[in-house]
CSV table of C-alpha atoms and ligand atoms in Angstrom, one decimal:
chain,number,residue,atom,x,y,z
A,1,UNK,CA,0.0,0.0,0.0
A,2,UNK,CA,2.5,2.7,-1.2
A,3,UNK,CA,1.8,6.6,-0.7
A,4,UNK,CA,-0.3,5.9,2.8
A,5,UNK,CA,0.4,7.9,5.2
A,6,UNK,CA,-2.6,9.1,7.6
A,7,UNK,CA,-4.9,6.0,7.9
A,8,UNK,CA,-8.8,6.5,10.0
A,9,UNK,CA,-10.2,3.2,10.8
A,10,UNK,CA,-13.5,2.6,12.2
A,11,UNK,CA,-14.5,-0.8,14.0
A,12,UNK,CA,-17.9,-1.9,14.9
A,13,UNK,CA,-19.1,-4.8,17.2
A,14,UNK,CA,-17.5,-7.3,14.9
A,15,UNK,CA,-14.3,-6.6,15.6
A,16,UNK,CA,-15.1,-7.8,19.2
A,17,UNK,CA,-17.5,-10.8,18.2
A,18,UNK,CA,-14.3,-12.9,18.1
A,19,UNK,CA,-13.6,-12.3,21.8
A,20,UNK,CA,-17.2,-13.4,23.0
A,21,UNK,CA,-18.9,-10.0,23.0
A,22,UNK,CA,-22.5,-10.0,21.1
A,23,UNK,CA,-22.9,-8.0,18.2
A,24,UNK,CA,-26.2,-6.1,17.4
A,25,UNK,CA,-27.6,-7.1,14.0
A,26,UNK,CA,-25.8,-10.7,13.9
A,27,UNK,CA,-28.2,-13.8,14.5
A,28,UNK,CA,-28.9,-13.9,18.4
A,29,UNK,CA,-27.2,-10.4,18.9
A,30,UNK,CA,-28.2,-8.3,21.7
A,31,UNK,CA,-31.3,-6.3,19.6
A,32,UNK,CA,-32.8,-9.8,19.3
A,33,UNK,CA,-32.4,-10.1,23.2
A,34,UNK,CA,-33.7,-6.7,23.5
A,35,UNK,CA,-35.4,-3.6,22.3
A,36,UNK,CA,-33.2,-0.9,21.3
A,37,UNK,CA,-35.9,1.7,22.0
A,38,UNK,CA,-36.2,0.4,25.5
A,39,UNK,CA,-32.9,0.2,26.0
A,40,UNK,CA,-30.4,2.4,24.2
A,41,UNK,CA,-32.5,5.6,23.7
A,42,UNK,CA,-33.1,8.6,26.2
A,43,UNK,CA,-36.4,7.6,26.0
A,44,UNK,CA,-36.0,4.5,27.1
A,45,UNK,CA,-34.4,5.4,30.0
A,46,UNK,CA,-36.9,8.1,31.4
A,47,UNK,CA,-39.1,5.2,30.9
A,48,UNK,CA,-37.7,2.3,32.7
A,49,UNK,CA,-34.0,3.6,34.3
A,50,UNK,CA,-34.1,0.1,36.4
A,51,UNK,CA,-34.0,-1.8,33.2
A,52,UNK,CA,-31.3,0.3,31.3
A,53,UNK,CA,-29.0,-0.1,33.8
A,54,UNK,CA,-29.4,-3.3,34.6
A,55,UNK,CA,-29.1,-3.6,30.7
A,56,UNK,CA,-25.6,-1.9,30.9
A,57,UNK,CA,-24.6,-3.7,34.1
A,58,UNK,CA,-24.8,-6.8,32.2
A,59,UNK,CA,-23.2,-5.4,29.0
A,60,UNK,CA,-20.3,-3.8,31.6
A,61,UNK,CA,-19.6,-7.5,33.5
A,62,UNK,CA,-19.6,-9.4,30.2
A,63,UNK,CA,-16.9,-7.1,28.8
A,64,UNK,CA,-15.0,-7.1,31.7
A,65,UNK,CA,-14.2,-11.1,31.6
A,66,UNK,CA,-13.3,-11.1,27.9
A,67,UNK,CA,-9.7,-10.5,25.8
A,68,UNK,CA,-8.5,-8.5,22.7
A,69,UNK,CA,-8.0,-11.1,20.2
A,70,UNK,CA,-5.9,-11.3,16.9
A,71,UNK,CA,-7.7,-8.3,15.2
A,72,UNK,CA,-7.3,-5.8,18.1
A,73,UNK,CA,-3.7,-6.9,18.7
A,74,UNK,CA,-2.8,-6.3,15.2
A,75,UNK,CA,-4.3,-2.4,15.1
A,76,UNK,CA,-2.0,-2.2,18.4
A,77,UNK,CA,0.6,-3.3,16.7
A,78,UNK,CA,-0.2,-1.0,13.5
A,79,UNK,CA,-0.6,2.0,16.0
A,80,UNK,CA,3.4,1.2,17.9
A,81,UNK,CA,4.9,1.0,14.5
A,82,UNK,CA,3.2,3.2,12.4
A,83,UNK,CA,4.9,6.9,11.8
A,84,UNK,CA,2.3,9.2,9.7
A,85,UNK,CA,-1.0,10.0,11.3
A,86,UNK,CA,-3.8,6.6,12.6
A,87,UNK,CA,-7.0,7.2,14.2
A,88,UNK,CA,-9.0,3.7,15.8
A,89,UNK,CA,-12.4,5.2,15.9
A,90,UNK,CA,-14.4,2.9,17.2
A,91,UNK,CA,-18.3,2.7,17.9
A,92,UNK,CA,-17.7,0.0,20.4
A,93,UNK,CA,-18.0,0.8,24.0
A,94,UNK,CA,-15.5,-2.1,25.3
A,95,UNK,CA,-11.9,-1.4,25.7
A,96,UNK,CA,-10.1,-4.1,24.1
A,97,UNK,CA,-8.2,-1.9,22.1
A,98,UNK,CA,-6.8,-0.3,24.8
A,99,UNK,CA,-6.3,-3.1,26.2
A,100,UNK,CA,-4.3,-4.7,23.1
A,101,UNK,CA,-2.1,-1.7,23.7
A,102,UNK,CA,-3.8,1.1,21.0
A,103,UNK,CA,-3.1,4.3,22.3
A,104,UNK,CA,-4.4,6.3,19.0
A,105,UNK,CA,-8.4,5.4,19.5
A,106,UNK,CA,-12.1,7.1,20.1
A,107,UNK,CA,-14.6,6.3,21.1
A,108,UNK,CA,-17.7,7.6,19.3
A,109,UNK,CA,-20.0,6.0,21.1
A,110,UNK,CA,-18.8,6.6,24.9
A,111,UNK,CA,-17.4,3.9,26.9
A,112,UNK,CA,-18.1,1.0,29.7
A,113,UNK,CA,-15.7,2.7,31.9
A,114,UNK,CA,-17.4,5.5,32.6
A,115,UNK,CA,-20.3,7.0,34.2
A,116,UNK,CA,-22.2,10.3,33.3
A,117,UNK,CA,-23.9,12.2,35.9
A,118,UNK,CA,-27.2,13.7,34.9
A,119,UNK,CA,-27.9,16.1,37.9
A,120,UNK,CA,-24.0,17.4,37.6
A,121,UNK,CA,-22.8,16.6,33.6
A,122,UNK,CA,-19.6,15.3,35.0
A,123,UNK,CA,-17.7,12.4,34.0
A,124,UNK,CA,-16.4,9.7,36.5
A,125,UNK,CA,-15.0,6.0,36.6
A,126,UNK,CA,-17.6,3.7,36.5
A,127,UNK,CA,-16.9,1.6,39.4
A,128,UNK,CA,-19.9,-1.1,40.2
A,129,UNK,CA,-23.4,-1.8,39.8
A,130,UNK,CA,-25.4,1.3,38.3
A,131,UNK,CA,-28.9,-0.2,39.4
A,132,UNK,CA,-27.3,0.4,43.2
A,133,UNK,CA,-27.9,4.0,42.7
A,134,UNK,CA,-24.3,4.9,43.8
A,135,UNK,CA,-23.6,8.8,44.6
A,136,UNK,CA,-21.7,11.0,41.8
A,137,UNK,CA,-18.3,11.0,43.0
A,138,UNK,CA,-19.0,15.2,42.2
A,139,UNK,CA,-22.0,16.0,43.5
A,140,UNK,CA,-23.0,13.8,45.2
A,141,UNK,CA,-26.5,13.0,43.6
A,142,UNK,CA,-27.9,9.9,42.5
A,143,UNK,CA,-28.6,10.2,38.9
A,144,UNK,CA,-25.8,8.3,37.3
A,145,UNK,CA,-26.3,6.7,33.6
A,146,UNK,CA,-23.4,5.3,31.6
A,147,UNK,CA,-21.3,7.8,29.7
A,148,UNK,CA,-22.7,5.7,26.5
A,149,UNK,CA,-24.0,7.8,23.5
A,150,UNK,CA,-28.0,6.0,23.0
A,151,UNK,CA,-29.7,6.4,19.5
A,152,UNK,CA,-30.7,10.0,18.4
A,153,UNK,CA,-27.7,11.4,20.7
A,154,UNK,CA,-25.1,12.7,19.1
A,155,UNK,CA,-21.6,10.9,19.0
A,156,UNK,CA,-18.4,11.8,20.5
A,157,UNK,CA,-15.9,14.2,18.8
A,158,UNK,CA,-17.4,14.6,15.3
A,159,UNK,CA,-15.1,17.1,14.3
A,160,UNK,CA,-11.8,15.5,15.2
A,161,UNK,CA,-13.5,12.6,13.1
A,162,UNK,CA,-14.3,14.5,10.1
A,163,UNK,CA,-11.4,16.4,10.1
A,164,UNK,CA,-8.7,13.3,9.9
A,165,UNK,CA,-11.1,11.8,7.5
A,166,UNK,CA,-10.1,15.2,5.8
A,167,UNK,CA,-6.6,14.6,5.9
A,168,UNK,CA,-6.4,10.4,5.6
A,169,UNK,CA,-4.9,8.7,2.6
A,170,UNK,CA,-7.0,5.6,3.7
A,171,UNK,CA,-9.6,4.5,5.3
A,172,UNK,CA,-10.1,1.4,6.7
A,173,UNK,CA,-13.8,0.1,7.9
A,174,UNK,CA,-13.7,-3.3,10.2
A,175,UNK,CA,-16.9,-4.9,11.7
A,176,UNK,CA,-19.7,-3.0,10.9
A,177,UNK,CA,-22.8,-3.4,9.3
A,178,UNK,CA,-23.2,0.1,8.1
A,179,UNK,CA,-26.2,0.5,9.8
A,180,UNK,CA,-26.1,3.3,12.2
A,181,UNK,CA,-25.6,6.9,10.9
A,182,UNK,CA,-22.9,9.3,10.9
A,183,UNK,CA,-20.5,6.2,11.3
A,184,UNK,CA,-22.5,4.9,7.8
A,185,UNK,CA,-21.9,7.9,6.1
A,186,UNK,CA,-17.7,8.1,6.9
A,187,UNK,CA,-17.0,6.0,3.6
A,188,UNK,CA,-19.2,8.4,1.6
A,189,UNK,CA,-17.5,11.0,3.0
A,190,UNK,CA,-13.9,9.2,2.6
A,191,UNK,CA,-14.7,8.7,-1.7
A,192,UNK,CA,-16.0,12.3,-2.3
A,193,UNK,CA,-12.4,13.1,-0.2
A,194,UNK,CA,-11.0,10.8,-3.0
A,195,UNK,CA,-9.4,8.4,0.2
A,196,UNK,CA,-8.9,5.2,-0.5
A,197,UNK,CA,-11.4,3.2,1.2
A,198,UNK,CA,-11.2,-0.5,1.9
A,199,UNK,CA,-13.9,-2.5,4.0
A,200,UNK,CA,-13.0,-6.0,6.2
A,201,UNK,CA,-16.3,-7.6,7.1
A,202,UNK,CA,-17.2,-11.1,8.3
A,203,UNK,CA,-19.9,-10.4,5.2
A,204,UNK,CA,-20.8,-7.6,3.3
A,205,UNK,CA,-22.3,-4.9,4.6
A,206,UNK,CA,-24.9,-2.0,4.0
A,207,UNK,CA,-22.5,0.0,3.1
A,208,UNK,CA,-19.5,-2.6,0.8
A,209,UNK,CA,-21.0,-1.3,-2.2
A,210,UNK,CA,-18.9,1.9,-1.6
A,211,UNK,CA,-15.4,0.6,-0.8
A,212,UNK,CA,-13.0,0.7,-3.3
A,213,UNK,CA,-12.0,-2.8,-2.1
A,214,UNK,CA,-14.5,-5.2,0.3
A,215,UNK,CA,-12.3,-8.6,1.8
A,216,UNK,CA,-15.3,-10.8,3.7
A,217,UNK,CA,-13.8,-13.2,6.6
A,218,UNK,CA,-12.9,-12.8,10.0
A,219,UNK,CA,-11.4,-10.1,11.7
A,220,UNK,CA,-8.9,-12.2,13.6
A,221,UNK,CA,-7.5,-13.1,10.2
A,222,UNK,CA,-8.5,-10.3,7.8
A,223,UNK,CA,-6.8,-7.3,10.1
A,224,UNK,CA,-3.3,-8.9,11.0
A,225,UNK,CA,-3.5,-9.7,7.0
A,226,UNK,CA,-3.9,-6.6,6.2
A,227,UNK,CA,-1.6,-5.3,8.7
A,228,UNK,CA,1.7,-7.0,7.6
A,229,UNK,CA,0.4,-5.8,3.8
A,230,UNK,CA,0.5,-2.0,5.1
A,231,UNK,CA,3.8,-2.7,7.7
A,232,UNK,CA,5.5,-4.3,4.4
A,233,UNK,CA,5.5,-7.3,6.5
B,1,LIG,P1,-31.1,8.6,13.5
B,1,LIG,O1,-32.4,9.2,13.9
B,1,LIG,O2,-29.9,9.4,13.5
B,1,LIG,O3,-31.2,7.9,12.1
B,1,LIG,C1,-32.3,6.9,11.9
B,1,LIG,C2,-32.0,6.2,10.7
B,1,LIG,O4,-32.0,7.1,9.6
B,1,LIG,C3,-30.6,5.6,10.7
B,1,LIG,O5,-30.6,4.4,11.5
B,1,LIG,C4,-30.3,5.5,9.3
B,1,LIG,O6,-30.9,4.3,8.8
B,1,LIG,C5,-31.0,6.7,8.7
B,1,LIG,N1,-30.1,7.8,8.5
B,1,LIG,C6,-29.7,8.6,9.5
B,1,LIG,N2,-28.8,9.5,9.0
B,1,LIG,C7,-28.8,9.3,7.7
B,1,LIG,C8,-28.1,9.9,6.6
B,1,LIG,N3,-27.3,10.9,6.8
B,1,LIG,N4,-28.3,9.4,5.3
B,1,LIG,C9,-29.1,8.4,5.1
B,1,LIG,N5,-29.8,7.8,6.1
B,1,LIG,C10,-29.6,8.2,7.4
B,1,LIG,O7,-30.9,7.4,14.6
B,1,LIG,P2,-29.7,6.4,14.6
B,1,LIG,O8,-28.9,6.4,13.3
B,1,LIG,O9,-30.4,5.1,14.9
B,1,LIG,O10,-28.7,6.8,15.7
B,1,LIG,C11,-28.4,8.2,15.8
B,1,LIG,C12,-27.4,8.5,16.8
B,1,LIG,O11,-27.4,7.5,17.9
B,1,LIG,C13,-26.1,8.4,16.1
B,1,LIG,O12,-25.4,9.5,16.6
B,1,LIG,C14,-25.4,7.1,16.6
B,1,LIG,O13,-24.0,7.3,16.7
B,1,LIG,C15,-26.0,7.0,18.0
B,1,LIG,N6,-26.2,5.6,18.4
B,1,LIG,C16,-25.5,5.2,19.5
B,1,LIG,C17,-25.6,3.9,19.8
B,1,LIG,C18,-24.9,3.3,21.0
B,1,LIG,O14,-25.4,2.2,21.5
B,1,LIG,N7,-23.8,3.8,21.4
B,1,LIG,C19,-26.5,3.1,19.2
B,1,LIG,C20,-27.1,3.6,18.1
B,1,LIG,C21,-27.0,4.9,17.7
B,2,LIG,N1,-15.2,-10.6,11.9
B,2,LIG,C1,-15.6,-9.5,11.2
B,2,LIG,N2,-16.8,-9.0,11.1
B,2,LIG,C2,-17.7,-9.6,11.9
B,2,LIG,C3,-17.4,-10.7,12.7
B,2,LIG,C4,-16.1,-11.2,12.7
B,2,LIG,N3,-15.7,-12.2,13.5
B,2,LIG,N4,-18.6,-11.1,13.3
B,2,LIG,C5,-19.6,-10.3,12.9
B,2,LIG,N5,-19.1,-9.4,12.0
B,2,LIG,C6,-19.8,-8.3,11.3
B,2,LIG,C7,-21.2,-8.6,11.0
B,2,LIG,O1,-21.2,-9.2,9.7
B,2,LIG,C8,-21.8,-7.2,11.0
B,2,LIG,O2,-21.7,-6.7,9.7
B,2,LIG,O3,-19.8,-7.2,12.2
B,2,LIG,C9,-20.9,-6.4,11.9
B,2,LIG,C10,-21.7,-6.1,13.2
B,2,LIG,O4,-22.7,-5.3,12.9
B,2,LIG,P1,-23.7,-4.7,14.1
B,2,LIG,O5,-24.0,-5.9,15.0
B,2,LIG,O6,-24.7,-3.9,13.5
B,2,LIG,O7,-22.7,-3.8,15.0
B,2,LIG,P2,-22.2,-2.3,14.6
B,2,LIG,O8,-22.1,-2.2,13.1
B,2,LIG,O9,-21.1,-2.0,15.5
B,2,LIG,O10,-23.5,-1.4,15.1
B,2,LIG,C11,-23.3,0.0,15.0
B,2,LIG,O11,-25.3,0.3,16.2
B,2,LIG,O12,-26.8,-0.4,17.9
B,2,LIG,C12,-25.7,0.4,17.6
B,2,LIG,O13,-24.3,0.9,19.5
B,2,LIG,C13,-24.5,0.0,18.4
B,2,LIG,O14,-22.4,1.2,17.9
B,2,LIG,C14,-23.3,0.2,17.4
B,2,LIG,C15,-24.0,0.6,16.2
């Protein structure tokens, strides 16, 4: 892959399906075991709050026993070695690419780690059981919800997005249906930017038709693949 030098990759749930983490949309994923309105939407919180957290309890635990595997270990790897500009922005709000060792990576969609306090608007380590009701570490209040961006919120740092889309060479979609808008949009955005735009999906997505290039398999073995192809490995 000669003449790349700022890459923006975007990873979706697949990317973590591989370490035992449901995905949304894939047979059995979590909107079969659930209702998205009633549990990833402001709406659905001001409904039922008891059920959204115990939702994100359950979401927070299951993350917590599971492992980066081969696909998050390779981006790690891409992120040590690689000298022009990378940005890992993820929709996924697990940490395993943290945990392989990215340091170049956002987080669109909020994390697991942390908590958002409603009555204050601060930020703070989530550090047990929501449904307990524990105090904001800030104020004190009990009106915690997890610092996790719901349907019809807006996403994290759009801008900083948008603007190394701006500047990338190549950009690089892994695990993701295309479903969810603005992260649907990016490769739209990347081809009228004339990037390069390549897509690595278990199968294709609603989006493959507008990759330059679209490789189906699975991430474990499609990312370190591609990896070694843009190290020179
Ligand atoms: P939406 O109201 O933004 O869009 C509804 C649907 O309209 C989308 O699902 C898509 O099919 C279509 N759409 C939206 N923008 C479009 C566009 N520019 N062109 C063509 N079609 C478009 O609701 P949403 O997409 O379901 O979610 C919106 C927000 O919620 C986004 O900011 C997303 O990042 C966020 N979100 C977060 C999570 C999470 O769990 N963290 C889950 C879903 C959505
Ligand atoms: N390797 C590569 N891709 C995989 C693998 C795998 N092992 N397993 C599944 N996939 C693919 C599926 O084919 C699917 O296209 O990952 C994609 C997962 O799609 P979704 O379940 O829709 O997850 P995602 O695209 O991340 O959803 C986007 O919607 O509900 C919200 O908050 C949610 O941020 C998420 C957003």
């Amino acid at each position: 892959m000669t003449g790349i030098r700022n890459i923006v990759v975007l990873t979706g749930a697949g990317i973590s399906a591989e370490s035992g983490i449901d995905t949304f949309r894939s047979e059995g994923g979590l909107w079969e075991q659930h209702r998205v309105e009633d549990v990833a939407t402001p709406e659905g919180f001001a409904r039922d709050p008891d059920l959204v957290l115990r939702f994100y309890d359950m979401r927070r635990e299951a993350i917590q026993t599971k492992l980066p595997n081969p696909a998050h270990q390779a981006l790690a790897r891409l992120d040590a070695a690689w000298k022009g500009e990378l940005l890992i922005v993820t929709q996924n709000v697990d940490d395993l690419h943290e945990r392989a060792g990215a340091r170049r990576v956002l987080h669109m969609h909020g994390t697991h780690l942390n908590a958002w306090c409603t009555a204050c608007d601060t930020r703070s380590p989530w550090t047990g059981p929501m449904i307990d009701r524990p105090p904001c570490p800030s104020c004190g209040a009990r009106a915690l919800r997890p610092d996790v961006v719901w349907f019809g919120e807006m996403p994290y740092e759009m801008d900083r997005i948008y603007g190394a889309i701006r500047q990338a060479d190549l950009f690089v979609s892994i695990g993701t249906s295309g479903a969810v808008y603005p992260a649907a949009g990016f490769v739209r955005d990347a081809r009228e930017l004339r990037v390069r735009t390549l897509e690595l999906n278990l199968e294709r997505s609603q989006g493959s038709h507008w990759f330059h290039e679209s490789r189906q398999g699975p991430a474990s073995r499609l990312v370190p693949e591609w990896v070694n192809e843009v190290l020179g490995g």
